[in-house]
Every structure is written in C-alpha cells, then in structure tokens.
Amino acid sequence: MTRRSQRLIVLLLGLGALGSASALVLRAFGSNLVFFYSPTQVVQRAAPHDRAFRIGGLVQQGSVQREGGASLLLRFEVTDGAHRVPVRYHGLLPDLFQEGKGVVAQGRLGADGLFVADQVLAKHDENYMPPEAAAALKEAQAR
C-alpha cells in the first residue's frame, strides 16, 4: 500500500466519522425542537398532534379551575383574543401565573382538542425589571 493510498483511507475515515457525528447531532437537535403556536394556529390545525409544542397567549379570565379542591390538577384556557384552547396541567404553577396574564405552556395536543401541558411558564410584561435593578435605579435617581 502506497503512502498516498494510506492518506486517502485516513481522509475517508475522518470524513465518515465527521459525517456520522453531524448526523447524530442534527438528529438530537431535531428531536428536541419545540415549536411555538398561537391558539388560532392550534384551532386551525396548524399544530402537530404527534409531538410536543408550546402554546402561548393570555390566561382567559374566569377559566382557571382546580379539580378536586386543593389538587395540583387544574384546567384553564389560553386565548389570543380570537380563539381559546383548553389546557390541563398537573403540577405547581409559577408565581406570576394569573388570569389575564401571559402564559406559555409546553405539552401535547390530544385528539379531543385538549392541550395537556407538562410545563407552564408565566410571562411578565416587557416593562418588567428585577427588583434589585429597580431599586438601584431608584437609588441612583434619588442622588
């Protein structure tokens, strides 16, 4: 075997290893992607039924209901003003979760149109500032 053919084999093995690693990374990346859909897109059946996604909007006023009293299982609706999607969630809610406030829920859409969330994130408005930063600004303005 000549020296040139040995280099060619090493180069081909390196390219094969690089291609395999790239394929594995892309596959892992693709399986972990979670897309965001609005309630209107969910109602219009643009959201997938076979994989997890995120839905976001406002918590509909008067829609939050706990099942079984003090249970961690609750239902609420997410709206974008045009459409509403019922959501069922079992777990602790974030402190900022309130009716009429922004929310993002991650989960899967059932065949019955019920979105079963496994994670709920409450959104704050764009004017939010951490208390420490707000105090620092207030103190700086007082000087």
Backbone as a printed PyTorch tensor [residue, N CA C, xyz], in Angstrom:
tensor([[[  0.8560,  -1.1670,   0.0000],
         [  0.0000,   0.0000,   0.0000],
         [  0.9010,   1.2290,   0.0000]],

        [[  0.6080,   2.1100,  -0.9030],
         [  1.4440,   3.3020,  -1.0100],
         [  1.0710,   4.3160,   0.0660]],

        [[  1.9500,   5.2510,   0.2750],
         [  1.7170,   6.3000,   1.2750],
         [  0.5130,   7.1700,   0.8830]],

        [[  0.3410,   7.3980,  -0.3870],
         [ -0.7870,   8.1990,  -0.8870],
         [ -2.1280,   7.5050,  -0.6050]],

        [[ -2.1870,   6.2140,  -0.8190],
         [ -3.4390,   5.4920,  -0.5550],
         [ -3.7470,   5.4280,   0.9450]],

        [[ -2.6850,   5.3770,   1.7670],
         [ -2.9110,   5.3980,   3.2210],
         [ -3.5290,   6.7330,   3.6460]],

        [[ -3.0330,   7.8370,   3.0860],
         [ -3.5990,   9.1460,   3.4060],
         [ -5.0470,   9.2420,   2.9470]],

        [[ -5.3250,   8.6790,   1.7840],
         [ -6.6950,   8.7100,   1.2590],
         [ -7.6390,   7.9280,   2.1750]],

        [[ -7.1930,   6.7990,   2.6750],
         [ -8.0200,   5.9970,   3.5910],
         [ -8.2590,   6.7440,   4.8930]],

        [[ -7.2070,   7.3600,   5.4300],
         [ -7.3510,   8.1380,   6.6690],
         [ -8.3150,   9.3040,   6.4530]],

        [[ -8.1850,   9.9690,   5.3040],
         [ -9.0740,  11.0870,   4.9830],
         [-10.5210,  10.6220,   4.8650]],

        [[-10.7550,   9.5130,   4.1960],
         [-12.1180,   8.9870,   4.0530],
         [-12.7020,   8.5490,   5.3910]],

        [[-11.8810,   7.9260,   6.2430],
         [-12.3570,   7.5410,   7.5730],
         [-12.7080,   8.7750,   8.4070]],

        [[-11.8890,   9.8130,   8.2930],
         [-12.1640,  11.0560,   9.0180],
         [-13.4540,  11.7020,   8.5470]],

        [[-13.6560,  11.7450,   7.2290],
         [-14.8890,  12.3090,   6.6830],
         [-16.1070,  11.4800,   7.0970]],

        [[-15.9580,  10.1820,   7.1310],
         [-17.0630,   9.3230,   7.5670],
         [-17.4010,   9.5560,   9.0260]],

        [[-16.3730,   9.6840,   9.8670],
         [-16.6200,   9.9460,  11.2940],
         [-17.2720,  11.3070,  11.4840]],

        [[-16.8030,  12.3090,  10.7480],
         [-17.3920,  13.6500,  10.8380],
         [-18.8460,  13.6480,  10.3730]],

        [[-19.1170,  12.9330,   9.2990],
         [-20.4990,  12.8420,   8.7940],
         [-21.4080,  12.1400,   9.7850]],

        [[-20.9140,  11.0650,  10.3990],
         [-21.7180,  10.3400,  11.3890],
         [-21.9930,  11.2120,  12.6030]],

        [[-20.9810,  11.9330,  13.0710],
         [-21.1760,  12.8100,  14.2280],
         [-22.1680,  13.9190,  13.8990]],

        [[-22.0660,  14.4840,  12.7050],
         [-23.0050,  15.5380,  12.3010],
         [-24.4300,  15.0140,  12.2390]],

        [[-24.5940,  13.8150,  11.7050],
         [-25.9310,  13.2300,  11.6150],
         [-26.5270,  13.0030,  13.0040]],

        [[-25.7060,  12.5270,  13.9420],
         [-26.1930,  12.3110,  15.3070],
         [-26.5760,  13.6270,  15.9810]],

        [[-25.7750,  14.6630,  15.7820],
         [-26.0800,  15.9730,  16.3890],
         [-27.3650,  16.5350,  15.7940]],

        [[-27.5160,  16.4760,  14.4920],
         [-28.7200,  17.0010,  13.8470],
         [-29.9630,  16.2210,  14.2670]],

        [[-29.8240,  14.9250,  14.4290],
         [-30.9680,  14.1090,  14.8630],
         [-31.3810,  14.4730,  16.2920]],

        [[-30.4040,  14.6310,  17.1770],
         [-30.7110,  15.0250,  18.5550],
         [-31.3100,  16.4270,  18.5910]],

        [[-30.7810,  17.3160,  17.7860],
         [-31.3050,  18.6830,  17.7320],
         [-32.7460,  18.6850,  17.2260]],

        [[-33.0220,  17.9260,  16.2100],
         [-34.3670,  17.8820,  15.6350],
         [-35.3950,  17.2970,  16.5800]],

        [[-34.9950,  16.3150,  17.3790],
         [-35.9540,  15.7010,  18.2940],
         [-36.2250,  16.5810,  19.5050]],

        [[-35.3380,  17.5450,  19.7830],
         [-35.5260,  18.4160,  20.9380],
         [-36.1250,  19.7630,  20.5710]],

        [[-36.4040,  20.0020,  19.3100],
         [-37.0160,  21.2630,  18.9080],
         [-38.4640,  21.2990,  19.3760]],

        [[-38.8470,  22.4010,  19.9620],
         [-40.2270,  22.5940,  20.4000],
         [-40.7120,  23.8960,  19.7840]],

        [[-41.6610,  23.7990,  18.8820],
         [-42.1450,  24.9800,  18.1890],
         [-43.2580,  25.6500,  18.9800]],

        [[-43.4820,  26.9080,  18.6820],
         [-44.4770,  27.7170,  19.3630],
         [-45.6520,  27.9580,  18.4160]],

        [[-46.8770,  27.7860,  18.9520],
         [-48.0810,  28.0260,  18.1640],
         [-49.0360,  28.8930,  18.9830]],

        [[-49.7930,  29.7180,  18.2980],
         [-50.8150,  30.5380,  18.9500],
         [-52.1050,  29.7230,  19.0350]],

        [[-53.0480,  30.1140,  19.8920],
         [-54.3240,  29.4000,  19.9340],
         [-55.0350,  29.3720,  18.5760]],

        [[-54.9320,  30.4390,  17.8040],
         [-55.5510,  30.4520,  16.4820],
         [-54.9380,  29.3710,  15.5880]],

        [[-53.6270,  29.2130,  15.6270],
         [-52.9760,  28.1820,  14.8210],
         [-53.3850,  26.7890,  15.2930]],

        [[-53.5660,  26.6270,  16.6090],
         [-53.9810,  25.3180,  17.1320],
         [-55.3950,  25.0080,  16.6610]],

        [[-56.2850,  25.9960,  16.7300],
         [-57.6670,  25.7800,  16.2980],
         [-57.7190,  25.5090,  14.7910]],

        [[-56.8410,  26.1560,  14.0560],
         [-56.8020,  25.9460,  12.6050],
         [-56.0230,  24.6880,  12.2150]],

        [[-55.6610,  23.8830,  13.1860],
         [-54.9810,  22.5940,  12.9890],
         [-53.6050,  22.7300,  12.3290]],

        [[-52.9290,  23.8320,  12.6010],
         [-51.5680,  24.0040,  12.1010],
         [-50.5540,  23.3810,  13.0510]],

        [[-50.9860,  23.0820,  14.2680],
         [-50.0850,  22.4980,  15.2710],
         [-50.0360,  20.9800,  15.1110]],

        [[-48.9000,  20.3760,  15.4250],
         [-48.7800,  18.9230,  15.2760],
         [-49.5160,  18.1760,  16.3930]],

        [[-50.0390,  17.0040,  16.0640],
         [-50.7100,  16.1670,  17.0570],
         [-49.7780,  15.0760,  17.5700]],

        [[-48.6530,  14.8850,  16.8890],
         [-47.7870,  13.7600,  17.2410],
         [-46.5300,  14.1540,  18.0020]],

        [[-46.3640,  15.4290,  18.2990],
         [-45.1770,  15.8350,  19.0370],
         [-45.4800,  17.0410,  19.9110]],

        [[-44.5950,  17.2790,  20.8740],
         [-44.7900,  18.3720,  21.8200],
         [-44.5440,  19.7080,  21.1430]],

        [[-45.2660,  20.7060,  21.5990],
         [-45.0610,  22.0770,  21.1410],
         [-45.4760,  23.0200,  22.2530]],

        [[-45.2540,  24.2950,  22.0390],
         [-45.6160,  25.3100,  23.0140],
         [-46.7870,  26.1150,  22.4900]],

        [[-47.6560,  26.4700,  23.4080],
         [-48.7660,  27.3410,  23.0760],
         [-48.6650,  28.5430,  24.0030]],

        [[-48.9440,  29.7070,  23.4700],
         [-48.8290,  30.9130,  24.2760],
         [-49.9480,  31.8830,  24.0270]],

        [[-50.2140,  32.6710,  25.0200],
         [-51.2550,  33.6880,  24.9410],
         [-51.5740,  34.1780,  26.3360]],

        [[-52.8090,  34.6060,  26.5330],
         [-53.2540,  35.0630,  27.8330],
         [-54.1270,  33.9940,  28.4760]],

        [[-54.0740,  33.9220,  29.7920],
         [-54.9780,  33.0240,  30.5180],
         [-56.3560,  33.6760,  30.5060]],

        [[-57.3380,  32.9790,  29.9630],
         [-58.6970,  33.5110,  29.8480],
         [-59.2700,  33.8170,  31.2260]],

        [[-59.8410,  35.0030,  31.3640],
         [-60.4650,  35.3910,  32.6300],
         [-61.5650,  34.3920,  33.0060]],

        [[-61.5730,  33.9360,  34.2390],
         [-62.5990,  33.0410,  34.7440],
         [-62.4810,  31.5950,  34.2950]],

        [[-61.3820,  31.2400,  33.6610],
         [-61.2660,  29.8750,  33.1350],
         [-60.4640,  28.9390,  34.0290]],

        [[-59.7830,  29.4440,  35.0300],
         [-58.9240,  28.5990,  35.8650],
         [-59.8020,  27.8220,  36.8520]],

        [[-59.7060,  26.5060,  36.7770],
         [-60.4790,  25.6290,  37.6530],
         [-59.5760,  24.5380,  38.1930]],

        [[-59.5630,  24.4020,  39.5130],
         [-58.8230,  23.3000,  40.1360],
         [-59.7540,  22.1120,  40.2380]],

        [[-59.2460,  20.9650,  39.8980],
         [-60.0530,  19.7470,  40.0000],
         [-59.7830,  19.1060,  41.3450]],

        [[-60.8360,  18.8450,  42.0820],
         [-60.6950,  18.1920,  43.3700],
         [-60.2370,  19.1250,  44.4670]],

        [[-60.6320,  20.3480,  44.4470],
         [-60.3020,  21.2820,  45.5230],
         [-58.8670,  21.7310,  45.4870]],

        [[-58.0710,  21.2330,  46.4540],
         [-56.6820,  21.6840,  46.5730],
         [-55.7280,  20.8410,  45.7310]],

        [[-56.2320,  20.1930,  44.7310],
         [-55.4040,  19.3350,  43.8910],
         [-54.4430,  20.1690,  43.0480]],

        [[-53.4000,  19.5430,  42.5730],
         [-52.4650,  20.2130,  41.6790],
         [-52.9200,  20.1240,  40.2230]],

        [[-54.0400,  19.4420,  40.0100],
         [-54.5710,  19.3010,  38.6570],
         [-55.5240,  20.4520,  38.3800]],

        [[-55.2560,  21.2000,  37.3430],
         [-56.1370,  22.3030,  37.0180],
         [-56.3120,  22.4320,  35.5160]],

        [[-57.3710,  23.1510,  35.1930],
         [-57.7030,  23.4410,  33.7980],
         [-57.8190,  24.9400,  33.6330]],

        [[-57.3980,  25.4070,  32.5150],
         [-57.5690,  26.8020,  32.1650],
         [-57.5590,  26.9040,  30.6530]],

        [[-57.8700,  28.0790,  30.1670],
         [-57.8840,  28.2960,  28.7260],
         [-56.8540,  29.3510,  28.3710]],

        [[-56.1990,  29.1390,  27.2520],
         [-55.2470,  30.1080,  26.7100],
         [-55.9020,  30.7450,  25.4980]],

        [[-55.8840,  32.0610,  25.4620],
         [-56.5080,  32.7730,  24.3600],
         [-55.5430,  33.7760,  23.7400]],

        [[-55.7690,  34.0290,  22.4800],
         [-55.0390,  35.1040,  21.8130],
         [-56.0040,  36.2250,  21.4190]],

        [[-57.2020,  36.1730,  21.9700],
         [-58.2190,  37.1710,  21.6740],
         [-59.1770,  36.7050,  20.6000]],

        [[-58.7380,  35.8250,  19.7360],
         [-59.5850,  35.3190,  18.6620],
         [-60.1020,  33.9130,  18.9680]],

        [[-59.2460,  33.0710,  19.5190],
         [-59.6110,  31.6830,  19.8080],
         [-59.1030,  31.3000,  21.1860]],

        [[-59.7030,  30.2530,  21.7360],
         [-59.3050,  29.7280,  23.0320],
         [-58.9710,  28.2540,  22.9010]],

        [[-57.9690,  27.8270,  23.6620],
         [-57.5860,  26.4120,  23.6970],
         [-57.6090,  25.9580,  25.1540]],

        [[-58.3780,  24.9100,  25.4710],
         [-58.3740,  24.3990,  26.8480],
         [-57.0700,  23.6690,  27.1540]],

        [[-56.5820,  23.9060,  28.3700],
         [-55.3070,  23.3230,  28.7940],
         [-55.5320,  22.6060,  30.1160]],

        [[-54.9430,  21.4370,  30.2600],
         [-54.9330,  20.7070,  31.5250],
         [-53.4890,  20.5850,  31.9690]],

        [[-53.2570,  20.8770,  33.2420],
         [-51.8910,  20.8550,  33.7700],
         [-51.9080,  20.2620,  35.1670]],

        [[-50.9420,  19.4350,  35.4660],
         [-50.7880,  18.8700,  36.7970],
         [-49.4130,  19.2530,  37.3110]],

        [[-49.4150,  20.0870,  38.3340],
         [-48.1430,  20.5000,  38.9110],
         [-48.2460,  21.8600,  39.5530]],

        [[-47.1180,  22.3320,  40.0080],
         [-47.0630,  23.6470,  40.6400],
         [-47.0090,  24.7180,  39.5690]],

        [[-47.7160,  25.7920,  39.8290],
         [-47.7390,  26.8990,  38.8760],
         [-46.6980,  27.9380,  39.2690]],

        [[-46.1750,  28.6550,  38.3030],
         [-45.2430,  29.7320,  38.6390],
         [-45.9770,  30.8610,  39.3730]],

        [[-45.2400,  31.6350,  40.1340],
         [-45.8340,  32.7070,  40.9320],
         [-46.5530,  33.7430,  40.0730]],

        [[-46.0980,  33.9750,  38.8780],
         [-46.6880,  35.0110,  38.0300],
         [-47.9250,  34.5440,  37.2810]],

        [[-48.3330,  33.3000,  37.4700],
         [-49.4980,  32.7680,  36.7650],
         [-50.7640,  33.4150,  37.3200]],

        [[-51.5100,  34.1010,  36.4640],
         [-52.7680,  34.7420,  36.8540],
         [-53.6720,  34.8000,  35.6360]],

        [[-54.9520,  34.9280,  35.9100],
         [-55.9030,  35.1300,  34.8220],
         [-55.6460,  36.4910,  34.1950]],

        [[-55.6990,  36.5290,  32.8810],
         [-55.4870,  37.7740,  32.1670],
         [-54.0220,  38.0850,  31.9000]],

        [[-53.1180,  37.2500,  32.3750],
         [-51.6790,  37.4610,  32.1810],
         [-51.1420,  36.4700,  31.1570]],

        [[-49.9790,  36.7730,  30.6370],
         [-49.3650,  35.9370,  29.6250],
         [-48.8850,  34.6130,  30.1670]],

        [[-48.9830,  33.5990,  29.3390],
         [-48.5640,  32.2710,  29.7370],
         [-48.0580,  31.5160,  28.5100]],

        [[-47.0910,  30.6490,  28.7340],
         [-46.6120,  29.7280,  27.7110],
         [-46.6640,  28.3350,  28.3210]],

        [[-47.3400,  27.4200,  27.6530],
         [-47.4530,  26.0480,  28.1430],
         [-46.8320,  25.1160,  27.1080]],

        [[-46.0970,  24.1300,  27.6020],
         [-45.4800,  23.1350,  26.7120],
         [-46.1160,  21.7960,  26.9740]],

        [[-46.5160,  21.1210,  25.9190],
         [-47.1450,  19.8190,  26.0690],
         [-47.5940,  19.2760,  24.7310]],

        [[-48.6310,  18.4390,  24.7920],
         [-49.1430,  17.7980,  23.5880],
         [-50.6340,  18.0220,  23.4580]],

        [[-51.0770,  18.0880,  22.2370],
         [-52.4870,  18.2780,  21.9370],
         [-53.1380,  16.9140,  21.7750]],

        [[-54.2230,  16.7070,  22.5190],
         [-54.9480,  15.4550,  22.4210],
         [-55.8940,  15.4490,  21.2330]],

        [[-56.4180,  14.2790,  20.9200],
         [-57.3560,  14.1510,  19.8030],
         [-58.6550,  14.8980,  20.0720]],

        [[-58.9590,  15.1120,  21.3710],
         [-60.1880,  15.8230,  21.7300],
         [-60.0050,  17.3390,  21.7520]],

        [[-58.8240,  17.8340,  21.3860],
         [-58.5710,  19.2740,  21.3510],
         [-58.0850,  19.8330,  22.6680]],

        [[-57.9050,  18.9730,  23.6740],
         [-57.3900,  19.3930,  24.9760],
         [-55.8670,  19.3670,  24.9390]],

        [[-55.2650,  20.4700,  25.3210],
         [-53.8110,  20.5530,  25.3620],
         [-53.3650,  20.1200,  26.7450]],

        [[-52.6140,  19.0470,  26.8350],
         [-52.1140,  18.5270,  28.1060],
         [-50.6990,  19.0420,  28.2920]],

        [[-50.5600,  19.9700,  29.2230],
         [-49.2690,  20.6190,  29.4350],
         [-48.4480,  19.8680,  30.4550]],

        [[-47.1550,  19.7950,  30.2100],
         [-46.2490,  19.2350,  31.2110],
         [-45.3580,  20.3170,  31.8020]],

        [[-45.4820,  21.5260,  31.2650],
         [-44.7290,  22.6610,  31.7990],
         [-45.5160,  23.9280,  31.5120]],

        [[-45.6160,  24.7950,  32.5000],
         [-46.2940,  26.0820,  32.3330],
         [-45.3380,  27.1730,  32.7640]],

        [[-45.1600,  28.1400,  31.8990],
         [-44.3060,  29.2850,  32.1860],
         [-45.1610,  30.5310,  32.1540]],

        [[-45.0840,  31.3360,  33.1800],
         [-45.8130,  32.5940,  33.1870],
         [-44.9150,  33.6730,  32.6100]],

        [[-45.5070,  34.4990,  31.8130],
         [-44.7470,  35.5750,  31.1900],
         [-45.0450,  36.8720,  31.9260]],

        [[-44.0390,  37.6890,  32.0360],
         [-44.2540,  39.0270,  32.5630],
         [-44.2020,  39.9940,  31.3960]],

        [[-44.6800,  41.2080,  31.6230],
         [-44.6960,  42.1600,  30.5170],
         [-43.2860,  42.6540,  30.2140]],

        [[-43.1770,  43.3690,  29.1060],
         [-41.8600,  43.8280,  28.6670],
         [-41.3100,  44.9380,  29.5480]],

        [[-42.1240,  45.4730,  30.4480],
         [-41.6610,  46.5290,  31.3480],
         [-41.0820,  45.9720,  32.6440]],

        [[-41.0430,  44.6440,  32.7560],
         [-40.5440,  44.0270,  33.9770],
         [-39.0750,  44.3600,  34.1870]],

        [[-38.7460,  44.6040,  35.4380],
         [-37.3670,  44.8390,  35.8010],
         [-37.1190,  44.1110,  37.1170]],

        [[-36.0030,  43.4220,  37.2530],
         [-35.7240,  42.7470,  38.5180],
         [-35.7390,  43.7440,  39.6690]],

        [[-36.2490,  43.3410,  40.8280],
         [-36.3610,  44.2760,  41.9530],
         [-35.0340,  44.9230,  42.3310]],

        [[-33.9550,  44.1690,  42.2410],
         [-32.6560,  44.7370,  42.5950],
         [-32.2710,  45.8580,  41.6340]],

        [[-32.5190,  45.6430,  40.3380],
         [-32.1980,  46.6760,  39.3480],
         [-33.1040,  47.8870,  39.5150]],

        [[-34.3840,  47.6450,  39.8010],
         [-35.3050,  48.7650,  40.0160],
         [-34.8820,  49.5770,  41.2360]],

        [[-34.4710,  48.9160,  42.2980],
         [-34.0280,  49.6210,  43.5000],
         [-32.7610,  50.4140,  43.2230]],

        [[-31.8540,  49.8350,  42.4370],
         [-30.6110,  50.5370,  42.1110],
         [-30.9010,  51.7840,  41.2850]],

        [[-31.8300,  51.6770,  40.3350],
         [-32.1740,  52.8410,  39.5280],
         [-32.8470,  53.9170,  40.3740]],

        [[-33.7560,  53.4690,  41.2410],
         [-34.4510,  54.4280,  42.1070],
         [-33.4560,  55.1420,  43.0090]],

        [[-32.4960,  54.3930,  43.5240],
         [-31.4830,  54.9770,  44.3940],
         [-30.5900,  55.9380,  43.6210]],

        [[-30.2600,  55.5890,  42.3710],
         [-29.4200,  56.4560,  41.5510],
         [-30.1380,  57.7500,  41.1950]],

        [[-31.4420,  57.6720,  40.9550],
         [-32.2080,  58.8760,  40.6230],
         [-32.3790,  59.7830,  41.8410]],

        [[-32.3770,  59.1980,  43.0310],
         [-32.5430,  59.9880,  44.2470],
         [-31.3050,  60.8230,  44.5510]],

        [[-30.1510,  60.4320,  44.0130],
         [-28.8940,  61.1680,  44.2900],
         [-28.7860,  62.4260,  43.4950]]])
